[in-house]
GROMACS .gro file of C-alpha atoms in nm:
model
  472
    1MET     CA    1   1.507   0.781  -2.337
    2GLU     CA    2   1.587   0.872  -1.978
    3SER     CA    3   1.471   0.715  -1.653
    4LEU     CA    4   1.321   0.897  -1.356
    5SER     CA    5   1.538   0.688  -1.122
    6ASN     CA    6   1.829   0.912  -1.225
    7TYR     CA    7   1.659   1.215  -1.070
    8LYS     CA    8   1.574   1.325  -0.718
    9ILE     CA    9   1.212   1.434  -0.706
   10ASN     CA   10   1.159   1.775  -0.546
   11PRO     CA   11   0.839   1.782  -0.332
   12GLU     CA   12   0.804   2.153  -0.411
   13ALA     CA   13   0.780   2.068  -0.781
   14ILE     CA   14   0.492   1.827  -0.709
   15LYS     CA   15   0.304   2.117  -0.547
   16MET     CA   16   0.337   2.330  -0.863
   17LEU     CA   17   0.082   2.134  -1.068
   18PRO     CA   18  -0.247   1.981  -0.947
   19ALA     CA   19  -0.311   1.609  -0.979
   20ARG     CA   20  -0.599   1.649  -1.222
   21PHE     CA   21  -0.381   1.854  -1.457
   22VAL     CA   22  -0.084   1.616  -1.465
   23ASN     CA   23  -0.317   1.322  -1.519
   24ARG     CA   24  -0.488   1.489  -1.808
   25TYR     CA   25  -0.174   1.605  -1.990
   26LYS     CA   26   0.059   1.323  -1.874
   27LEU     CA   27   0.322   1.565  -1.745
   28PHE     CA   28   0.519   1.500  -1.428
   29PRO     CA   29   0.701   1.780  -1.238
   30VAL     CA   30   1.049   1.666  -1.134
   31ASP     CA   31   1.228   1.972  -0.998
   32VAL     CA   32   1.177   2.344  -0.950
   33THR     CA   33   1.410   2.637  -0.890
   34VAL     CA   34   1.353   3.011  -0.878
   35GLU     CA   35   1.370   3.028  -1.258
   36THR     CA   36   1.314   2.676  -1.391
   37LEU     CA   37   1.052   2.398  -1.373
   38THR     CA   38   1.170   2.055  -1.490
   39LEU     CA   39   0.892   1.845  -1.643
   40ALA     CA   40   0.891   1.482  -1.754
   41THR     CA   41   0.694   1.435  -2.077
   42PRO     CA   42   0.635   1.150  -2.321
   43GLN     CA   43   0.751   1.163  -2.682
   44PRO     CA   44   0.640   1.371  -2.868
   45PRO     CA   45   0.596   1.654  -2.615
   46ASP     CA   46   0.283   1.869  -2.617
   47MET     CA   47   0.472   2.194  -2.667
   48GLN     CA   48   0.162   2.416  -2.665
   49THR     CA   49   0.060   2.298  -2.317
   50ILE     CA   50   0.422   2.313  -2.195
   51ASN     CA   51   0.462   2.671  -2.318
   52GLU     CA   52   0.135   2.770  -2.149
   53ILE     CA   53   0.258   2.623  -1.818
   54GLY     CA   54   0.577   2.828  -1.850
   55LEU     CA   55   0.381   3.147  -1.909
   56LEU     CA   56   0.135   3.075  -1.630
   57LEU     CA   57   0.403   2.995  -1.370
   58SER     CA   58   0.660   3.244  -1.500
   59LYS     CA   59   0.918   2.966  -1.529
   60LYS     CA   60   1.156   2.840  -1.791
   61ILE     CA   61   1.060   2.482  -1.874
   62LYS     CA   62   1.323   2.208  -1.891
   63LEU     CA   63   1.203   1.879  -2.044
   64ILE     CA   64   1.291   1.518  -1.965
   65ILE     CA   65   1.162   1.258  -2.211
   66LEU     CA   66   1.021   0.947  -2.041
   67SER     CA   67   0.796   0.660  -2.143
   68SER     CA   68   0.423   0.717  -2.093
   69HIS     CA   69   0.415   0.416  -1.859
   70GLU     CA   70   0.685   0.560  -1.629
   71ILE     CA   71   0.510   0.897  -1.619
   72GLU     CA   72   0.177   0.737  -1.531
   73GLU     CA   73   0.338   0.527  -1.257
   74SER     CA   74   0.518   0.834  -1.119
   75ILE     CA   75   0.196   1.034  -1.110
   76LYS     CA   76   0.022   0.751  -0.926
   77LYS     CA   77   0.303   0.709  -0.672
   78TYR     CA   78   0.380   1.074  -0.599
   79TYR     CA   79   0.033   1.218  -0.625
   80GLY     CA   80  -0.122   0.905  -0.481
   81LEU     CA   81  -0.445   0.932  -0.677
   82GLY     CA   82  -0.369   0.845  -1.033
   83THR     CA   83  -0.653   0.598  -1.044
   84ILE     CA   84  -0.906   0.824  -0.877
   85GLU     CA   85  -0.801   1.124  -1.084
   86SER     CA   86  -0.850   0.944  -1.413
   87ILE     CA   87  -1.194   0.825  -1.307
   88VAL     CA   88  -1.295   1.172  -1.186
   89SER     CA   89  -1.171   1.329  -1.510
   90ASP     CA   90  -1.370   1.084  -1.717
   91THR     CA   91  -1.690   1.123  -1.514
   92THR     CA   92  -1.932   1.401  -1.603
   93PRO     CA   93  -2.192   1.529  -1.355
   94ILE     CA   94  -2.489   1.292  -1.358
   95ILE     CA   95  -2.702   1.455  -1.086
   96THR     CA   96  -2.823   1.813  -1.108
   97GLU     CA   97  -3.088   1.814  -0.838
   98GLU     CA   98  -3.149   1.608  -0.525
   99ALA     CA   99  -3.254   1.272  -0.664
  100ASP     CA  100  -3.515   1.049  -0.510
  101THR     CA  101  -3.422   0.728  -0.331
  102GLU     CA  102  -3.497   0.503  -0.627
  103GLY     CA  103  -3.297   0.727  -0.858
  104LEU     CA  104  -2.999   0.734  -0.622
  105SER     CA  105  -3.005   0.358  -0.590
  106SER     CA  106  -2.992   0.326  -0.967
  107LEU     CA  107  -2.721   0.589  -1.007
  108SER     CA  108  -2.509   0.434  -0.735
  109ASN     CA  109  -2.494   0.112  -0.937
  110GLU     CA  110  -2.371   0.282  -1.255
  111ALA     CA  111  -2.020   0.185  -1.363
  112PRO     CA  112  -1.850   0.526  -1.309
  113VAL     CA  113  -1.972   0.552  -0.948
  114ILE     CA  114  -1.879   0.192  -0.872
  115LYS     CA  115  -1.534   0.246  -1.022
  116LEU     CA  116  -1.488   0.568  -0.828
  117VAL     CA  117  -1.585   0.421  -0.489
  118ASN     CA  118  -1.370   0.114  -0.554
  119ALA     CA  119  -1.075   0.337  -0.648
  120ILE     CA  120  -1.113   0.548  -0.332
  121ILE     CA  121  -1.106   0.235  -0.116
  122ARG     CA  122  -0.825   0.068  -0.309
  123GLU     CA  123  -0.600   0.375  -0.301
  124ALA     CA  124  -0.661   0.409   0.074
  125VAL     CA  125  -0.548   0.051   0.129
  126GLU     CA  126  -0.243   0.093  -0.095
  127LYS     CA  127  -0.146   0.409   0.094
  128LYS     CA  128  -0.196   0.224   0.425
  129ALA     CA  129  -0.456   0.481   0.534
  130SER     CA  130  -0.637   0.407   0.858
  131ASP     CA  131  -0.941   0.621   0.772
  132ILE     CA  132  -1.126   0.765   0.472
  133HIS     CA  133  -1.327   1.086   0.522
  134LEU     CA  134  -1.582   1.220   0.272
  135GLU     CA  135  -1.725   1.559   0.367
  136PRO     CA  136  -1.980   1.764   0.168
  137TYR     CA  137  -1.979   2.143   0.171
  138GLU     CA  138  -2.180   2.409  -0.010
  139LYS     CA  139  -1.977   2.407  -0.331
  140SER     CA  140  -1.738   2.115  -0.301
  141ILE     CA  141  -1.655   1.775  -0.157
  142VAL     CA  142  -1.352   1.713   0.061
  143LEU     CA  143  -1.192   1.369   0.041
  144ARG     CA  144  -0.919   1.296   0.295
  145TYR     CA  145  -0.710   0.999   0.401
  146ARG     CA  146  -0.556   0.961   0.746
  147ILE     CA  147  -0.209   0.815   0.697
  148ASP     CA  148   0.021   0.755   0.994
  149GLY     CA  149  -0.216   0.961   1.208
  150VAL     CA  150  -0.216   1.270   0.982
  151LEU     CA  151  -0.495   1.378   0.746
  152TYR     CA  152  -0.411   1.447   0.380
  153ASP     CA  153  -0.640   1.614   0.126
  154ILE     CA  154  -0.705   1.402  -0.182
  155SER     CA  155  -0.834   1.530  -0.515
  156SER     CA  156  -1.210   1.507  -0.479
  157PRO     CA  157  -1.495   1.395  -0.706
  158HIS     CA  158  -1.743   1.643  -0.851
  159LEU     CA  159  -2.006   1.771  -0.607
  160HIS     CA  160  -2.290   1.643  -0.828
  161LEU     CA  161  -2.163   1.287  -0.785
  162TYR     CA  162  -2.175   1.297  -0.407
  163PRO     CA  163  -2.530   1.167  -0.341
  164ALA     CA  164  -2.464   0.866  -0.566
  165ILE     CA  165  -2.126   0.800  -0.399
  166VAL     CA  166  -2.284   0.804  -0.053
  167SER     CA  167  -2.565   0.577  -0.170
  168ARG     CA  168  -2.313   0.334  -0.321
  169ILE     CA  169  -2.122   0.316   0.007
  170LYS     CA  170  -2.449   0.271   0.201
  171ILE     CA  171  -2.556  -0.015  -0.026
  172MET     CA  172  -2.220  -0.185   0.021
  173ALA     CA  173  -2.252  -0.141   0.400
  174GLN     CA  174  -2.615  -0.260   0.399
  175LEU     CA  175  -2.744   0.073   0.535
  176ASP     CA  176  -3.075   0.244   0.463
  177ILE     CA  177  -3.015   0.480   0.169
  178ALA     CA  178  -3.347   0.655   0.235
  179GLU     CA  179  -3.247   0.753   0.591
  180LYS     CA  180  -3.048   1.077   0.577
  181ARG     CA  181  -3.160   1.241   0.903
  182LEU     CA  182  -2.996   1.002   1.149
  183PRO     CA  183  -2.641   0.864   1.186
  184GLN     CA  184  -2.590   0.507   1.067
  185ASP     CA  185  -2.314   0.251   1.115
  186GLY     CA  186  -2.232  -0.045   0.895
  187ARG     CA  187  -1.958  -0.273   0.775
  188ILE     CA  188  -1.808  -0.372   0.441
  189GLN     CA  189  -1.575  -0.666   0.379
  190VAL     CA  190  -1.365  -0.663   0.063
  191LYS     CA  191  -1.051  -0.831  -0.070
  192ILE     CA  192  -0.780  -0.607  -0.216
  193HIS     CA  193  -0.443  -0.742  -0.336
  194ASN     CA  194  -0.527  -1.075  -0.164
  195HIS     CA  195  -0.579  -0.895   0.169
  196ASP     CA  196  -0.907  -0.923   0.358
  197ILE     CA  197  -1.010  -0.565   0.435
  198ASP     CA  198  -1.273  -0.477   0.695
  199LEU     CA  199  -1.432  -0.134   0.648
  200ARG     CA  200  -1.630   0.022   0.934
  201VAL     CA  201  -1.866   0.279   0.782
  202SER     CA  202  -2.026   0.565   0.973
  203THR     CA  203  -2.256   0.832   0.828
  204LEU     CA  204  -2.340   1.162   0.993
  205PRO     CA  205  -2.601   1.414   0.871
  206THR     CA  206  -2.476   1.773   0.819
  207ILE     CA  207  -2.637   2.082   0.671
  208TYR     CA  208  -2.489   2.003   0.326
  209GLY     CA  209  -2.544   1.628   0.324
  210GLU     CA  210  -2.408   1.320   0.494
  211CYS     CA  211  -2.046   1.294   0.603
  212VAL     CA  212  -1.901   0.947   0.557
  213SER     CA  213  -1.614   0.813   0.767
  214ILE     CA  214  -1.462   0.473   0.691
  215ARG     CA  215  -1.218   0.300   0.926
  216VAL     CA  216  -0.987   0.074   0.723
  217LEU     CA  217  -0.878  -0.246   0.899
  218ASP     CA  218  -0.638  -0.458   0.697
  219LYS     CA  219  -0.655  -0.809   0.838
  220GLY     CA  220  -0.342  -0.892   0.643
  221GLU     CA  221  -0.158  -0.629   0.850
  222MET     CA  222  -0.217  -0.794   1.185
  223PHE     CA  223  -0.101  -0.633   1.504
  224LEU     CA  224   0.269  -0.642   1.577
  225ASP     CA  225   0.454  -0.838   1.838
  226MET     CA  226   0.531  -0.646   2.156
  227GLU     CA  227   0.900  -0.640   2.064
  228THR     CA  228   0.830  -0.443   1.745
  229VAL     CA  229   0.576  -0.180   1.853
  230GLY     CA  230   0.835   0.052   2.008
  231PHE     CA  231   0.888  -0.061   2.366
  232SER     CA  232   1.232   0.002   2.510
  233ASP     CA  233   1.390  -0.308   2.666
  234VAL     CA  234   1.348  -0.175   3.020
  235ILE     CA  235   0.980  -0.085   2.980
  236LEU     CA  236   0.903  -0.407   2.795
  237ASP     CA  237   1.058  -0.617   3.072
  238LYS     CA  238   0.851  -0.440   3.340
  239TYR     CA  239   0.532  -0.457   3.133
  240ARG     CA  240   0.579  -0.830   3.071
  241GLN     CA  241   0.593  -0.885   3.446
  242LEU     CA  242   0.262  -0.702   3.487
  243ILE     CA  243   0.069  -0.894   3.219
  244HIS     CA  244   0.181  -1.225   3.368
  245ARG     CA  245   0.027  -1.140   3.705
  246SER     CA  246  -0.268  -1.357   3.805
  247ASN     CA  247  -0.498  -1.069   3.907
  248GLY     CA  248  -0.528  -0.692   3.908
  249ILE     CA  249  -0.609  -0.414   3.660
  250ILE     CA  250  -0.375  -0.285   3.389
  251LEU     CA  251  -0.481   0.033   3.210
  252VAL     CA  252  -0.349   0.150   2.872
  253THR     CA  253  -0.410   0.522   2.824
  254GLY     CA  254  -0.382   0.779   2.550
  255PRO     CA  255  -0.595   0.971   2.300
  256THR     CA  256  -0.792   0.813   2.016
  257GLY     CA  257  -0.558   0.668   1.755
  258SER     CA  258  -0.261   0.626   1.988
  259GLY     CA  259  -0.242   0.247   1.943
  260LYS     CA  260  -0.403   0.137   2.269
  261THR     CA  261  -0.600  -0.149   2.112
  262THR     CA  262  -0.293  -0.273   1.927
  263THR     CA  263  -0.103  -0.286   2.256
  264LEU     CA  264  -0.386  -0.479   2.423
  265TYR     CA  265  -0.406  -0.729   2.136
  266ALA     CA  266  -0.028  -0.777   2.144
  267SER     CA  267  -0.050  -0.827   2.522
  268LEU     CA  268  -0.324  -1.089   2.493
  269SER     CA  269  -0.131  -1.265   2.219
  270ARG     CA  270   0.172  -1.284   2.447
  271ILE     CA  271  -0.014  -1.433   2.745
  272ASN     CA  272  -0.258  -1.650   2.549
  273SER     CA  273  -0.216  -2.023   2.614
  274SER     CA  274  -0.418  -2.341   2.641
  275GLU     CA  275  -0.411  -2.309   3.021
  276LYS     CA  276  -0.589  -1.972   3.024
  277LYS     CA  277  -0.943  -1.873   2.932
  278ILE     CA  278  -0.953  -1.522   2.787
  279ILE     CA  279  -1.267  -1.323   2.704
  280THR     CA  280  -1.283  -0.971   2.558
  281ILE     CA  281  -1.564  -0.718   2.528
  282GLU     CA  282  -1.496  -0.451   2.269
  283ASP     CA  283  -1.641  -0.162   2.068
  284PRO     CA  284  -1.585  -0.270   1.798
  285VAL     CA  285  -1.400  -0.600   1.765
  286GLU     CA  286  -1.119  -0.494   1.532
  287TYR     CA  287  -0.936  -0.823   1.477
  288ASN     CA  288  -1.020  -1.185   1.540
  289LEU     CA  289  -0.790  -1.351   1.792
  290GLN     CA  290  -0.737  -1.726   1.799
  291ARG     CA  291  -0.859  -1.917   2.110
  292ILE     CA  292  -1.003  -1.596   2.261
  293SER     CA  293  -1.378  -1.536   2.297
  294GLN     CA  294  -1.461  -1.186   2.171
  295ILE     CA  295  -1.783  -0.994   2.234
  296GLN     CA  296  -1.894  -0.672   2.064
  297ILE     CA  297  -2.109  -0.439   2.270
  298LYS     CA  298  -2.459  -0.350   2.147
  299PRO     CA  299  -2.596  -0.069   2.365
  300GLU     CA  300  -2.923  -0.061   2.167
  301ILE     CA  301  -3.017  -0.400   2.313
  302GLY     CA  302  -2.863  -0.341   2.654
  303LEU     CA  303  -2.525  -0.511   2.595
  304THR     CA  304  -2.286  -0.254   2.741
  305PHE     CA  305  -1.934  -0.290   2.877
  306ALA     CA  306  -2.070  -0.317   3.232
  307SER     CA  307  -2.353  -0.564   3.160
  308GLY     CA  308  -2.136  -0.774   2.931
  309LEU     CA  309  -1.859  -0.785   3.191
  310ARG     CA  310  -2.099  -0.917   3.454
  311SER     CA  311  -2.208  -1.196   3.219
  312ILE     CA  312  -1.849  -1.280   3.129
  313LEU     CA  313  -1.765  -1.346   3.494
  314ARG     CA  314  -2.013  -1.637   3.497
  315HIS     CA  315  -1.788  -1.813   3.244
  316ASN     CA  316  -1.498  -1.814   3.490
  317PRO     CA  317  -1.228  -1.657   3.268
  318ASP     CA  318  -0.870  -1.609   3.382
  319ILE     CA  319  -0.814  -1.289   3.184
  320LEU     CA  320  -1.058  -1.017   3.075
  321MET     CA  321  -1.007  -0.740   2.824
  322VAL     CA  322  -1.253  -0.450   2.841
  323GLY     CA  323  -1.231  -0.219   2.540
  324GLU     CA  324  -1.266   0.098   2.748
  325ILE     CA  325  -1.359   0.206   3.099
  326ARG     CA  326  -1.595   0.497   3.030
  327ASP     CA  327  -1.806   0.522   3.344
  328LYS     CA  328  -1.831   0.435   3.712
  329GLU     CA  329  -2.042   0.124   3.651
  330THR     CA  330  -1.785  -0.034   3.419
  331ALA     CA  331  -1.500   0.065   3.653
  332GLU     CA  332  -1.677  -0.094   3.950
  333VAL     CA  333  -1.733  -0.424   3.769
  334ALA     CA  334  -1.371  -0.426   3.650
  335ILE     CA  335  -1.251  -0.370   4.007
  336GLN     CA  336  -1.478  -0.643   4.139
  337SER     CA  337  -1.337  -0.877   3.874
  338ALA     CA  338  -0.982  -0.799   3.986
  339LEU     CA  339  -1.073  -0.849   4.351
  340THR     CA  340  -1.212  -1.195   4.275
  341GLY     CA  341  -0.889  -1.318   4.113
  342HIS     CA  342  -0.904  -1.204   3.750
  343LEU     CA  343  -0.649  -1.012   3.542
  344VAL     CA  344  -0.828  -0.721   3.371
  345LEU     CA  345  -0.682  -0.520   3.083
  346SER     CA  346  -0.857  -0.205   2.964
  347THR     CA  347  -0.809   0.146   2.821
  348MET     CA  348  -0.885   0.502   2.925
  349HIS     CA  349  -0.849   0.839   2.755
  350THR     CA  350  -0.597   1.033   2.965
  351ASN     CA  351  -0.286   1.233   2.878
  352ASP     CA  352  -0.043   1.041   3.096
  353SER     CA  353  -0.024   0.745   3.332
  354ALA     CA  354  -0.076   0.928   3.662
  355THR     CA  355  -0.386   1.108   3.533
  356ALA     CA  356  -0.563   0.772   3.491
  357ILE     CA  357  -0.568   0.737   3.868
  358ALA     CA  358  -0.728   1.079   3.904
  359ARG     CA  359  -0.987   0.982   3.639
  360LEU     CA  360  -1.092   0.676   3.839
  361GLN     CA  361  -1.123   0.893   4.150
  362ASP     CA  362  -1.333   1.145   3.956
  363MET     CA  363  -1.567   0.860   3.856
  364GLY     CA  364  -1.634   0.804   4.225
  365ILE     CA  365  -1.422   0.493   4.281
  366GLU     CA  366  -1.298   0.460   4.640
  367ASP     CA  367  -0.926   0.521   4.685
  368PHE     CA  368  -0.868   0.195   4.872
  369LEU     CA  369  -1.028   0.000   4.585
  370ILE     CA  370  -0.800   0.167   4.329
  371SER     CA  371  -0.488   0.108   4.538
  372SER     CA  372  -0.574  -0.256   4.603
  373THR     CA  373  -0.655  -0.353   4.240
  374LEU     CA  374  -0.460  -0.127   4.002
  375ILE     CA  375  -0.120  -0.283   3.924
  376GLY     CA  376   0.001  -0.067   3.638
  377VAL     CA  377  -0.079   0.213   3.392
  378LEU     CA  378   0.078   0.236   3.047
  379ALA     CA  379   0.047   0.570   2.867
  380GLN     CA  380   0.138   0.575   2.499
  381ARG     CA  381   0.152   0.773   2.176
  382LEU     CA  382   0.234   0.689   1.815
  383VAL     CA  383   0.498   0.897   1.639
  384ARG     CA  384   0.574   0.889   1.269
  385THR     CA  385   0.912   0.739   1.187
  386ILE     CA  386   1.159   0.898   0.948
  387CYS     CA  387   1.149   0.728   0.607
  388SER     CA  388   1.443   0.486   0.585
  389ASN     CA  389   1.459   0.526   0.208
  390CYS     CA  390   1.515   0.902   0.194
  391LYS     CA  391   1.606   0.977   0.561
  392GLY     CA  392   1.333   1.240   0.577
  393ALA     CA  393   1.393   1.431   0.257
  394GLY     CA  394   1.079   1.301   0.088
  395CYS     CA  395   1.050   1.032  -0.181
  396LYS     CA  396   0.798   0.814  -0.360
  397GLU     CA  397   0.810   0.553  -0.084
  398CYS     CA  398   0.681   0.802   0.176
  399ASN     CA  399   0.460   1.008  -0.059
  400SER     CA  400   0.707   1.296  -0.025
  401THR     CA  401   0.625   1.340   0.347
  402GLY     CA  402   0.962   1.232   0.487
  403PHE     CA  403   0.787   0.984   0.718
  404ARG     CA  404   0.693   0.622   0.668
  405GLY     CA  405   0.519   0.414   0.935
  406ARG     CA  406   0.483   0.478   1.307
  407THR     CA  407   0.628   0.354   1.631
  408GLY     CA  408   0.513   0.381   1.992
  409ILE     CA  409   0.652   0.583   2.279
  410PHE     CA  410   0.551   0.461   2.623
  411GLU     CA  411   0.534   0.567   2.987
  412LEU     CA  412   0.485   0.280   3.233
  413LEU     CA  413   0.376   0.347   3.591
  414PRO     CA  414   0.389   0.025   3.799
  415VAL     CA  415   0.178   0.064   4.113
  416SER     CA  416   0.443   0.003   4.379
  417PRO     CA  417   0.374  -0.005   4.755
  418ARG     CA  418   0.471   0.363   4.771
  419ILE     CA  419   0.231   0.453   4.489
  420LYS     CA  420  -0.045   0.251   4.660
  421ARG     CA  421  -0.001   0.459   4.978
  422LEU     CA  422  -0.016   0.784   4.780
  423ILE     CA  423  -0.336   0.672   4.607
  424ALA     CA  424  -0.491   0.575   4.941
  425ASP     CA  425  -0.397   0.918   5.076
  426ARG     CA  426  -0.562   1.078   4.767
  427VAL     CA  427  -0.265   1.299   4.682
  428ASP     CA  428  -0.252   1.509   4.367
  429ASN     CA  429  -0.164   1.313   4.052
  430SER     CA  430   0.144   1.534   4.000
  431ARG     CA  431   0.286   1.397   4.326
  432ILE     CA  432   0.215   1.043   4.209
  433LYS     CA  433   0.397   1.114   3.884
  434ALA     CA  434   0.693   1.265   4.070
  435ALA     CA  435   0.714   0.958   4.295
  436ALA     CA  436   0.701   0.725   3.996
  437ILE     CA  437   0.984   0.917   3.828
  438GLU     CA  438   1.190   0.884   4.145
  439GLU     CA  439   1.131   0.508   4.123
  440GLY     CA  440   1.262   0.501   3.766
  441MET     CA  441   0.963   0.577   3.543
  442VAL     CA  442   1.063   0.707   3.200
  443THR     CA  443   0.815   0.974   3.082
  444LEU     CA  444   0.667   0.998   2.733
  445LEU     CA  445   0.880   1.302   2.667
  446GLU     CA  446   1.197   1.128   2.776
  447GLN     CA  447   1.132   0.827   2.558
  448GLY     CA  448   1.056   1.063   2.273
  449GLU     CA  449   1.398   1.222   2.326
  450GLU     CA  450   1.559   0.877   2.308
  451LYS     CA  451   1.396   0.813   1.970
  452ILE     CA  452   1.501   1.155   1.844
  453ALA     CA  453   1.861   1.086   1.950
  454THR     CA  454   1.868   0.755   1.763
  455GLY     CA  455   1.725   0.910   1.443
  456ILE     CA  456   1.392   0.728   1.455
  457THR     CA  457   1.173   1.040   1.459
  458THR     CA  458   1.195   1.419   1.488
  459ARG     CA  459   1.158   1.671   1.767
  460GLU     CA  460   0.858   1.832   1.598
  461GLU     CA  461   0.684   1.496   1.566
  462VAL     CA  462   0.728   1.411   1.934
  463LEU     CA  463   0.595   1.751   2.037
  464ARG     CA  464   0.300   1.714   1.800
  465VAL     CA  465   0.178   1.388   1.952
  466ILE     CA  466   0.255   1.453   2.317
  467GLN     CA  467   0.107   1.804   2.325
  468GLU     CA  468   0.235   1.882   2.671
  469ALA     CA  469   0.307   2.231   2.804
  470GLU     CA  470   0.652   2.135   2.922
  471ASP     CA  471   0.987   2.292   2.842
  472TYR     CA  472   1.155   2.076   2.580
   0.00000   0.00000   0.00000
């Protein structure tokens, strides 16, 4: 009997047969050419099904005999949903009409639904997905995982199961299963493979039912040290100098999912000591940090970034971390904190470092206040890294994507005396960026080029995450 380790799996072959089919018939596609499809099959082979595949795909079928266990493991690794597929295949529709609340609660506690929801969560954790998305449409459900910043379609459960699945998730998150008209937010804590997993659940009503989004936070995969998140030596040295300043504002900018919070946590971890009192205010608190007081905002009771920040100042901290500066009020309190001798770290959503200055000006912050308190802006993105196992060709380790894991690319703008004068003169942010480059700033695009040159990532990946209209 052969072993699959002797063969190179062709990603195009995986695309030839759907996950539900290979799970049902225990066939695994290994390779495909213009004329031939190579299939792994257990002994004895199901020749009727194999012949039908050949007729359907107009291919000659070449067989490899493998153990049933190896085929099942290969299906799980390469398709990613062996567990979910088998549960879906074994589950018949149990809801034909919109059930009442009591009925849904009962159905959501039935073994098949529990197994299915557990499998969806477990597979997401095993695939290192950051998010799970369940979306209902008129005739189908879409299940997707976000892995390394990219969404992937996953074989979905039957549409009739969806109300019970949503109710099961709501029960786990301690949400109101009867409330379907308004968005709800909740939290689930589970343990998978000895890892404590925190799931942030959000529901959103749509015309076909409630969308469910689940943020997956693996507390066993704590944030990385600053040395391992992607900083170049030059940028890291300059950034270290900034975070060890006694006062001022440091902003970390970038779109959602660009790793800003991870950078802030790594920064706080670096400067945390028994001599410093550090307080954070976040939305939400993603990880618990030792010897740091963390506050989660609750706008419904009046605890916002601005109001919480004012209260924090009464506790005389040395360092403050504000999850995000979203409005003028929060920006003003952050600036006042910096003026009174505090180091403030926060985030903003801007495309590059210089644009953060323009965003503060647009909020109505006086130029002299920005120039006197802002000490640095760090723009960042996360790019997928080429799989070290297959060097980008696609393998079981990277789910045939060619990428495995992510690393950061950074653009650090220290606010030098020259930059301070330009801010005070309210010049265009393009002039500020040009001046920073003259002073040695490495742009996001330039650091992306460095990582392309060293074989860490690809040109297409850098362009995808930066999304700048620049000549490359």
